[in-house]
mmCIF file of C-alpha atoms in Angstrom:
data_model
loop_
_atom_site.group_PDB
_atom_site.id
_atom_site.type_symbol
_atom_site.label_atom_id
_atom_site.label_comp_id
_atom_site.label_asym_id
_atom_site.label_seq_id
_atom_site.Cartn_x
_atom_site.Cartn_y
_atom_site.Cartn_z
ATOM 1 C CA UNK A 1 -5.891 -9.219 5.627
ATOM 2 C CA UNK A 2 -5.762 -5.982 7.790
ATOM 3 C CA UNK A 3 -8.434 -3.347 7.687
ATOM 4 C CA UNK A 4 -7.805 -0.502 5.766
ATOM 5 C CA UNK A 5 -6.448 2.708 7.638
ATOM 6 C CA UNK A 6 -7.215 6.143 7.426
ATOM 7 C CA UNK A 7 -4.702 8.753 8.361
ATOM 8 C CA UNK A 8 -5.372 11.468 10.501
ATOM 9 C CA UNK A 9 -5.337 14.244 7.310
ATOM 10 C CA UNK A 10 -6.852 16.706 9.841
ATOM 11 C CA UNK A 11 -3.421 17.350 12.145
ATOM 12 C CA UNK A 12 -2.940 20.114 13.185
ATOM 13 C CA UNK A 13 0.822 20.339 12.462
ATOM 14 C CA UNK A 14 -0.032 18.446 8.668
ATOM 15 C CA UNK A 15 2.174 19.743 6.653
ATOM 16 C CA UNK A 16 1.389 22.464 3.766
ATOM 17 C CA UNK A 17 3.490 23.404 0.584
ATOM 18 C CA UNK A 18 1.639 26.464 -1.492
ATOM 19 C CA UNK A 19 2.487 25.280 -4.886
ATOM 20 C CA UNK A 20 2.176 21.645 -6.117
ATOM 21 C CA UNK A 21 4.873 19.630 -7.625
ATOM 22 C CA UNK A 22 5.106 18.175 -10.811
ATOM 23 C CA UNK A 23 8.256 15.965 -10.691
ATOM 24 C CA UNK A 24 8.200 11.763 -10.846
ATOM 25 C CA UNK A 25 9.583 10.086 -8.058
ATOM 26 C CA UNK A 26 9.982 6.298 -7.258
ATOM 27 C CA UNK A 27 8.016 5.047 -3.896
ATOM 28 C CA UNK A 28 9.395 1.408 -3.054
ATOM 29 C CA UNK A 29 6.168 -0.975 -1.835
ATOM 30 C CA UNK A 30 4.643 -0.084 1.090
ATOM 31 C CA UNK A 31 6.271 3.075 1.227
ATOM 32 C CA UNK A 32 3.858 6.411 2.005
ATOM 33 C CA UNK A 33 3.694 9.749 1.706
ATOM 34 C CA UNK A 34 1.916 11.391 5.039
ATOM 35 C CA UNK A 35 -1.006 13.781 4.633
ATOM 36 C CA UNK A 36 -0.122 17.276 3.410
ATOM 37 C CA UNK A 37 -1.785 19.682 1.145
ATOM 38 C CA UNK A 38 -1.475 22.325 -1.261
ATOM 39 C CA UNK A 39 -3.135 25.655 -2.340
ATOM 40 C CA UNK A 40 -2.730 24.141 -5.902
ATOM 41 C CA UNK A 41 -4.847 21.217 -7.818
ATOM 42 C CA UNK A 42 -2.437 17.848 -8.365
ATOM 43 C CA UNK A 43 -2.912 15.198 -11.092
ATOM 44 C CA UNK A 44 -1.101 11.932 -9.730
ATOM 45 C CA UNK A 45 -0.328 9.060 -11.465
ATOM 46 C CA UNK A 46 1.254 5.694 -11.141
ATOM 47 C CA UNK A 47 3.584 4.678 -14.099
ATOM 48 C CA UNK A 48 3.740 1.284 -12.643
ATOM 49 C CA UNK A 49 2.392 -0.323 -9.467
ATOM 50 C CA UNK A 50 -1.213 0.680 -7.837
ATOM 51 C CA UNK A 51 -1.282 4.126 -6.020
ATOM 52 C CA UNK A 52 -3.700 4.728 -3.407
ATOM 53 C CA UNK A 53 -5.225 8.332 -2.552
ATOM 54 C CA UNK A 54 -6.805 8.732 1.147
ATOM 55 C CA UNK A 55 -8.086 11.753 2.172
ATOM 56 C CA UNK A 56 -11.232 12.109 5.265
ATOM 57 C CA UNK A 57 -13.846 11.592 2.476
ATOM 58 C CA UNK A 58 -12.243 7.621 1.743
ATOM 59 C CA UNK A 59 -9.887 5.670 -0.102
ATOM 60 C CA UNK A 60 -8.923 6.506 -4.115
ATOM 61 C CA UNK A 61 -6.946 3.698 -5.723
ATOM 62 C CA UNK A 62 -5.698 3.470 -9.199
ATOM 63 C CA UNK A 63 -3.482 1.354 -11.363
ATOM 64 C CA UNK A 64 -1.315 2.343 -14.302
ATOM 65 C CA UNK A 65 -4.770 3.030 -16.492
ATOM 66 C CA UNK A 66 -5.917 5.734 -14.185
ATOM 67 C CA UNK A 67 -4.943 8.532 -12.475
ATOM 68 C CA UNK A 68 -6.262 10.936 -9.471
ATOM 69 C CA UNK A 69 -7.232 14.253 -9.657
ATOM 70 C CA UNK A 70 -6.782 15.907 -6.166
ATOM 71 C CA UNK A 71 -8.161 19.531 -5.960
ATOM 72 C CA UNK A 72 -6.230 22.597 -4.324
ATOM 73 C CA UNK A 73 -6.552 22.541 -0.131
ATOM 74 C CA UNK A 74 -7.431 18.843 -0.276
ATOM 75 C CA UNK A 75 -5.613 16.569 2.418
ATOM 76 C CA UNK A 76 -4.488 13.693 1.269
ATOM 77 C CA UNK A 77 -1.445 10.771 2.004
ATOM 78 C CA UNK A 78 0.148 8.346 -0.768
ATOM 79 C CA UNK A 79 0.666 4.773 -0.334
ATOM 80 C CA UNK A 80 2.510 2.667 -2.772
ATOM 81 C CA UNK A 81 1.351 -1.209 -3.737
ATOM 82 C CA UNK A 82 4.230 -2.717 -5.452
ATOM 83 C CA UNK A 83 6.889 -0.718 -6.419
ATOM 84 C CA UNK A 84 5.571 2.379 -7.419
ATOM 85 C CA UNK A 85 6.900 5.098 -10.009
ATOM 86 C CA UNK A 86 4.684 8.383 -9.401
ATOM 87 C CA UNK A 87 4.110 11.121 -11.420
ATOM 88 C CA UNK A 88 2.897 14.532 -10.151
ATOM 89 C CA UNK A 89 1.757 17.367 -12.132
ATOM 90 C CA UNK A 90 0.701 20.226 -10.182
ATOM 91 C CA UNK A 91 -1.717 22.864 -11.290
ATOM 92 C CA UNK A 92 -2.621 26.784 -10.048
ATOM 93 C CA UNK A 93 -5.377 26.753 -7.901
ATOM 94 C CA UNK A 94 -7.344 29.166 -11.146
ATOM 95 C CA UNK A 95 -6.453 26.435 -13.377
ATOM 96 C CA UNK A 96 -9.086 23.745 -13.059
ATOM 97 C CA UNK A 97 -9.286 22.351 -16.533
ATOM 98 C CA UNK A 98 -12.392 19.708 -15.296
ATOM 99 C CA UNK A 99 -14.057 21.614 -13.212
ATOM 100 C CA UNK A 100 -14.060 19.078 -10.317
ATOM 101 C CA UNK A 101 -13.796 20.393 -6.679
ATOM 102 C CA UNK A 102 -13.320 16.899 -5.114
ATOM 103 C CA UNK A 103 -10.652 14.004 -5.921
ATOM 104 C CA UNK A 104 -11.522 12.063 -8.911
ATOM 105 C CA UNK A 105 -10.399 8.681 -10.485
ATOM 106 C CA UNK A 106 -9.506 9.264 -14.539
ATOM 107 C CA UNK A 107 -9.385 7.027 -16.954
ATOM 108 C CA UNK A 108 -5.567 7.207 -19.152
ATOM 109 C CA UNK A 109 -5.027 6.095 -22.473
ATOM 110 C CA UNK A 110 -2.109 5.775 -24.043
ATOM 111 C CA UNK A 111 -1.619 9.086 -25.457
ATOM 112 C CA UNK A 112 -2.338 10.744 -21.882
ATOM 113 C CA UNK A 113 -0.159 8.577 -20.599
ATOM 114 C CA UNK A 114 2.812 9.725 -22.697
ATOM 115 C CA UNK A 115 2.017 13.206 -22.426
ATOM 116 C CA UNK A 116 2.010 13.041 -18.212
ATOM 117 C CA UNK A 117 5.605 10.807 -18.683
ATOM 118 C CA UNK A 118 6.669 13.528 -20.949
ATOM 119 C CA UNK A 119 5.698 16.431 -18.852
ATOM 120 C CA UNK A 120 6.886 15.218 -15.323
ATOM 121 C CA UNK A 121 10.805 14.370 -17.094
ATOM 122 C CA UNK A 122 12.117 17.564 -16.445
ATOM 123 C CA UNK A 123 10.096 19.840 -14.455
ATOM 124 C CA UNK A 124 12.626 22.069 -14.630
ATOM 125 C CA UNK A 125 12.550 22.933 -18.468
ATOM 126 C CA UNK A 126 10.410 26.348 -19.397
ATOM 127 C CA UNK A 127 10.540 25.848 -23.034
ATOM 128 C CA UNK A 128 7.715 27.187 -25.023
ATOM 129 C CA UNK A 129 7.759 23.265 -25.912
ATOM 130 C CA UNK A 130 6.683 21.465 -22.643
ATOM 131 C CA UNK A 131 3.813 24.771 -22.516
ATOM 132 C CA UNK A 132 2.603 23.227 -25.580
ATOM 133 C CA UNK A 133 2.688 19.859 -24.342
ATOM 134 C CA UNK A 134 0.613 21.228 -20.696
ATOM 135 C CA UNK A 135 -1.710 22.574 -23.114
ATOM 136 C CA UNK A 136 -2.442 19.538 -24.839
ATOM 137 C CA UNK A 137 -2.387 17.264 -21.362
ATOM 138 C CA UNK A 138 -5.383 19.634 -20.290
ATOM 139 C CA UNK A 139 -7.239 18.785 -23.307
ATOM 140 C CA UNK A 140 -6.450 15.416 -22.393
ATOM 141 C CA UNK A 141 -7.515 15.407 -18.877
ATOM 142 C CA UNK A 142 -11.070 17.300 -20.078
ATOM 143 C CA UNK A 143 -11.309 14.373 -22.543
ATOM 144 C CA UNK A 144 -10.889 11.697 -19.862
ATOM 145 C CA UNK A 145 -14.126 9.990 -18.540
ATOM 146 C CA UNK A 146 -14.241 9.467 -14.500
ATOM 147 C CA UNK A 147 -14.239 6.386 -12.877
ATOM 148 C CA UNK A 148 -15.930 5.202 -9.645
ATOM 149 C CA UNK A 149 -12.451 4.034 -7.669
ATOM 150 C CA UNK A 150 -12.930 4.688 -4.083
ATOM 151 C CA UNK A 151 -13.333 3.652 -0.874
ATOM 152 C CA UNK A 152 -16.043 6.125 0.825
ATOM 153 C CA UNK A 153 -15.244 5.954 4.604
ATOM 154 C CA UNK A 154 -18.269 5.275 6.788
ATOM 155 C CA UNK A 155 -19.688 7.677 9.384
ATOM 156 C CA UNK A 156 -22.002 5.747 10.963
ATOM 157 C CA UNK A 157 -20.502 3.290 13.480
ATOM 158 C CA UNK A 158 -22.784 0.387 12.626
ATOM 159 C CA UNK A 159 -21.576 1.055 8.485
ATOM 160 C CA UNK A 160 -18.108 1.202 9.832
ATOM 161 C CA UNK A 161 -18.289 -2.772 12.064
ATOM 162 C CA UNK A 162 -19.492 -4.055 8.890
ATOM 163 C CA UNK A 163 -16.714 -2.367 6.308
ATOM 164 C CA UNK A 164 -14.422 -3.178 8.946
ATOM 165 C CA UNK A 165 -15.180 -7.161 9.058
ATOM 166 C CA UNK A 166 -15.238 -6.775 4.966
ATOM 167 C CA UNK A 167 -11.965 -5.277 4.409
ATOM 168 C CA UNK A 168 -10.627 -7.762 7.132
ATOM 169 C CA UNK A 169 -11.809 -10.834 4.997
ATOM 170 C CA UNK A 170 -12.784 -10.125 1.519
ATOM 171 C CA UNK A 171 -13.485 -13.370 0.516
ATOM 172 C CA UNK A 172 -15.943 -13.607 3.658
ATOM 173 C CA UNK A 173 -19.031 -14.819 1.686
ATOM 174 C CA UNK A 174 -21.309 -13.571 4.452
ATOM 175 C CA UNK A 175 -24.710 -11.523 3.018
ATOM 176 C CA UNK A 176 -25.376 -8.020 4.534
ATOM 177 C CA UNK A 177 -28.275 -9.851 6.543
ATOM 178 C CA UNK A 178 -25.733 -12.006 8.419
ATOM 179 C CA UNK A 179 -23.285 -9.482 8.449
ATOM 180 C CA UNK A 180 -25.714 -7.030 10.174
ATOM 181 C CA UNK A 181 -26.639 -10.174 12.855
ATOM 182 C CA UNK A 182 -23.138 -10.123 14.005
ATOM 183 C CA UNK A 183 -22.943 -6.288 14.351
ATOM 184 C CA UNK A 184 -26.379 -6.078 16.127
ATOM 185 C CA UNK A 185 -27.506 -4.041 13.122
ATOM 186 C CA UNK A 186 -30.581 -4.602 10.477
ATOM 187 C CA UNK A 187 -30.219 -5.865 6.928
ATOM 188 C CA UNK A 188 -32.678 -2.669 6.050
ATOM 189 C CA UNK A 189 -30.749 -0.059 8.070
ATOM 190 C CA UNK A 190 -27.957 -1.377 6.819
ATOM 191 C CA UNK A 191 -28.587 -1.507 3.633
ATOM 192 C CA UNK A 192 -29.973 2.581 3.766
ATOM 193 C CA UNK A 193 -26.799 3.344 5.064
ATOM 194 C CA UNK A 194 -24.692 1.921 2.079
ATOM 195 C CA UNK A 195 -26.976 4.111 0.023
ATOM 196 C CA UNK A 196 -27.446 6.920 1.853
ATOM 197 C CA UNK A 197 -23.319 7.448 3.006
ATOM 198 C CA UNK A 198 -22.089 5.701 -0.030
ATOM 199 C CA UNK A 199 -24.482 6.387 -2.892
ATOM 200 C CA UNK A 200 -24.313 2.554 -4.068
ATOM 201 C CA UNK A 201 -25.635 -1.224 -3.095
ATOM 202 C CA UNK A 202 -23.663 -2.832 -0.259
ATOM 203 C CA UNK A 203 -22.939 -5.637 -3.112
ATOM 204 C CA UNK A 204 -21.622 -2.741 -4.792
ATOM 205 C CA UNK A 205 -19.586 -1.131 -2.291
ATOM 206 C CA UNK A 206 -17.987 -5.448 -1.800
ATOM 207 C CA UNK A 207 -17.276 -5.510 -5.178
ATOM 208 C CA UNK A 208 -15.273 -2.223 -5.348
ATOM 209 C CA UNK A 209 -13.584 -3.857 -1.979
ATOM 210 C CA UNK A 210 -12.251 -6.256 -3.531
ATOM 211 C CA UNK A 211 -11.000 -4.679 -6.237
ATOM 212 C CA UNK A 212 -9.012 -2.816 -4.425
ATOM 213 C CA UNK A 213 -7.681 -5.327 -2.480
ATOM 214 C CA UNK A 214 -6.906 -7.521 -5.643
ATOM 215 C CA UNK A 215 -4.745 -4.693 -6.677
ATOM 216 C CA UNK A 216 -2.471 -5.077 -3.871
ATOM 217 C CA UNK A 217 -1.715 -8.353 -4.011
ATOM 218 C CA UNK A 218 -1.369 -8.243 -7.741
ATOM 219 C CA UNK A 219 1.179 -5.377 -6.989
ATOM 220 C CA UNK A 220 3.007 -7.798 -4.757
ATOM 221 C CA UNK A 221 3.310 -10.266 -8.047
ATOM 222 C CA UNK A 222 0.773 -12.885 -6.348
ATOM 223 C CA UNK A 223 -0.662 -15.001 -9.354
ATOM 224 C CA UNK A 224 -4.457 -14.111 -10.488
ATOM 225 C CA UNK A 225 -5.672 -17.755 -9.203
ATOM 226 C CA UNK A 226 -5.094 -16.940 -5.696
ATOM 227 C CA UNK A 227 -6.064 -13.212 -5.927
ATOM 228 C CA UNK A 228 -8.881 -14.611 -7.262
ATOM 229 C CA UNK A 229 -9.723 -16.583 -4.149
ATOM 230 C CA UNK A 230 -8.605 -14.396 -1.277
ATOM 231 C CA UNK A 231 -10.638 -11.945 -2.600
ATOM 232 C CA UNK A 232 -13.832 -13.884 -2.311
ATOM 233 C CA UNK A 233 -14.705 -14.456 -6.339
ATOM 234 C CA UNK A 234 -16.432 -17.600 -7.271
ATOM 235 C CA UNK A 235 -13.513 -18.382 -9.748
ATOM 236 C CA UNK A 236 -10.312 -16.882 -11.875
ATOM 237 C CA UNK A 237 -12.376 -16.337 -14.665
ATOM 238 C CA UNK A 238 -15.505 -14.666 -12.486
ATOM 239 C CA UNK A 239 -12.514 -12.494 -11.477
ATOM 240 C CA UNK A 240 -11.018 -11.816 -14.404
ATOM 241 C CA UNK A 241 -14.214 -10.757 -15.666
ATOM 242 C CA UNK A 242 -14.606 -8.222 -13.494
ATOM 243 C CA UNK A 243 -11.561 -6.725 -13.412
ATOM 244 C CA UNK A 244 -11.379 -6.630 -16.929
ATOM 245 C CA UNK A 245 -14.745 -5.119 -17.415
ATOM 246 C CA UNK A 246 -13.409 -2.363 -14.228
ATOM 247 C CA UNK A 247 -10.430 -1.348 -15.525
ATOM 248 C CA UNK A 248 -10.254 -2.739 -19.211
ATOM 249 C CA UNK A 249 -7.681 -5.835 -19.424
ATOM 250 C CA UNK A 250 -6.692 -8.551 -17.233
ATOM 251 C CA UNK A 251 -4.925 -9.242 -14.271
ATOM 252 C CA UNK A 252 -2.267 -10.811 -15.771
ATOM 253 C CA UNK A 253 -1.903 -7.634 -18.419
ATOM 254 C CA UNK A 254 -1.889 -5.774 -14.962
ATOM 255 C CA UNK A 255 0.944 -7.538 -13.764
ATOM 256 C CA UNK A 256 3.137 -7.145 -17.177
ATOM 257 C CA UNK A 257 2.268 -3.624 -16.610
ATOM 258 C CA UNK A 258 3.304 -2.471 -13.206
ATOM 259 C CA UNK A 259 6.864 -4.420 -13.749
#
């Protein structure tokens, strides 16, 4: 499986739209969005499919039961796993209903859900209606707890050989000792750098790895079994298990969903 890439969201010539949309779109698989950014705050969300947010800090991803909060003047790109149908509610840059000044993974239940479907239908419509219904999505969004979906990307080169040979293989059952042997680097400084760049465990950091890479392939309708053991868990139901407990119900719920 290919590393993960990082666009260059520091390009000169990037491009830059004041005001942020709200509008839904459809984004076939595969299909991107190349970094831009806006003087506004965006909430995006994937109705179906698994949306990933990179920006220079790492790698968001979330399924249909999350969504990304991306604050105003953050660079960022879109990529679509599975087909993808994307909803975009843009915010003023004085309107920060959660306070957060860097992108954030949200959890979406069912009624937040609606409301961001509702909202993004007809962007066009001022009615005193769809204010009512922005006024109750913030209350929403406030009400949402964060989740830890992302990707940090390392700094340090010797971090970056051993992400690099992880995302590659995620099934590669390889312990950070042994991985750290084959990039000339020590299990100990190693194992400081996952905390000190990343703020977690390197088991940690492999675990959210393969999450992430499960969600593609489940987006590209390949059955939990195999997902399962491409992305290096013992079992389906050692998989399932934590998946479910990540993002609260199963990969093969996940798959009803994003058709």
């Amino acid at each position: 499986m290919s590393n993960i890439r990082h666009p260059n969201i520091r390009h000169p010539a990037m491009p830059h739209t004041p005001s942020a949309p709200t509008r839904a779109q459809h984004l076939a698989a595969g299909e991107r969005i190349d970094a831009h950014r806006h003087d506004d705050h965006q909430i995006v969300y994937a109705g179906s499919g698994v949306l990933a947010v990179t920006t220079d800090a790492g790698t968001w991803f979330a399924p249909g039961t999350r969504a990304i909060w991306v604050p105003a003047g953050t660079a960022h790109a879109h990529r679509a796993h599975g087909r993808l149908h994307l909803h975009l509610v843009g915010l003023p840059a004085d309107d920060n209903p959660l306070g957060l000044d860097a992108p954030t993974v949200l959890t979406v239940g069912p009624l937040l859900r609606e409301l961001i479907l509702a909202y993004t239908r007809d962007p066009a419509d001022d009615s005193p209606e769809r204010h009512r219904l922005l006024a109750v999505l913030r209350d929403q969004l406030r009400a949402s707890p964060q989740q830890p979906l992302l990707l940090p990307t390392p700094t340090d080169p010797r971090l970056a050989e051993v992400c690099a040979l992880v995302h590659a293989d995620p099934a590669d059952p390889r312990t950070l000792a042994a991985l750290g042997a084959a990039t000339g680097a020590s299990e100990r400084t190693l194992s400081r750098l996952f905390r000190g760049e990343f703020g977690m465990t390197f088991p940690q950091w492999r675990t959210q790895s393969r999450l992430y890479h499960a969600l593609r392939l489940l987006a590209d309708d390949v059955p939990v079994t195999t997902v399962a053991h491409r992305c290096g868990w013992s079992s389906a139901s050692a998989f399932i298990d934590v998946f479910h407990r990540s993002f609260g119900y199963t990969p093969g719920t996940h798959n009803r969903r994003s058709r």
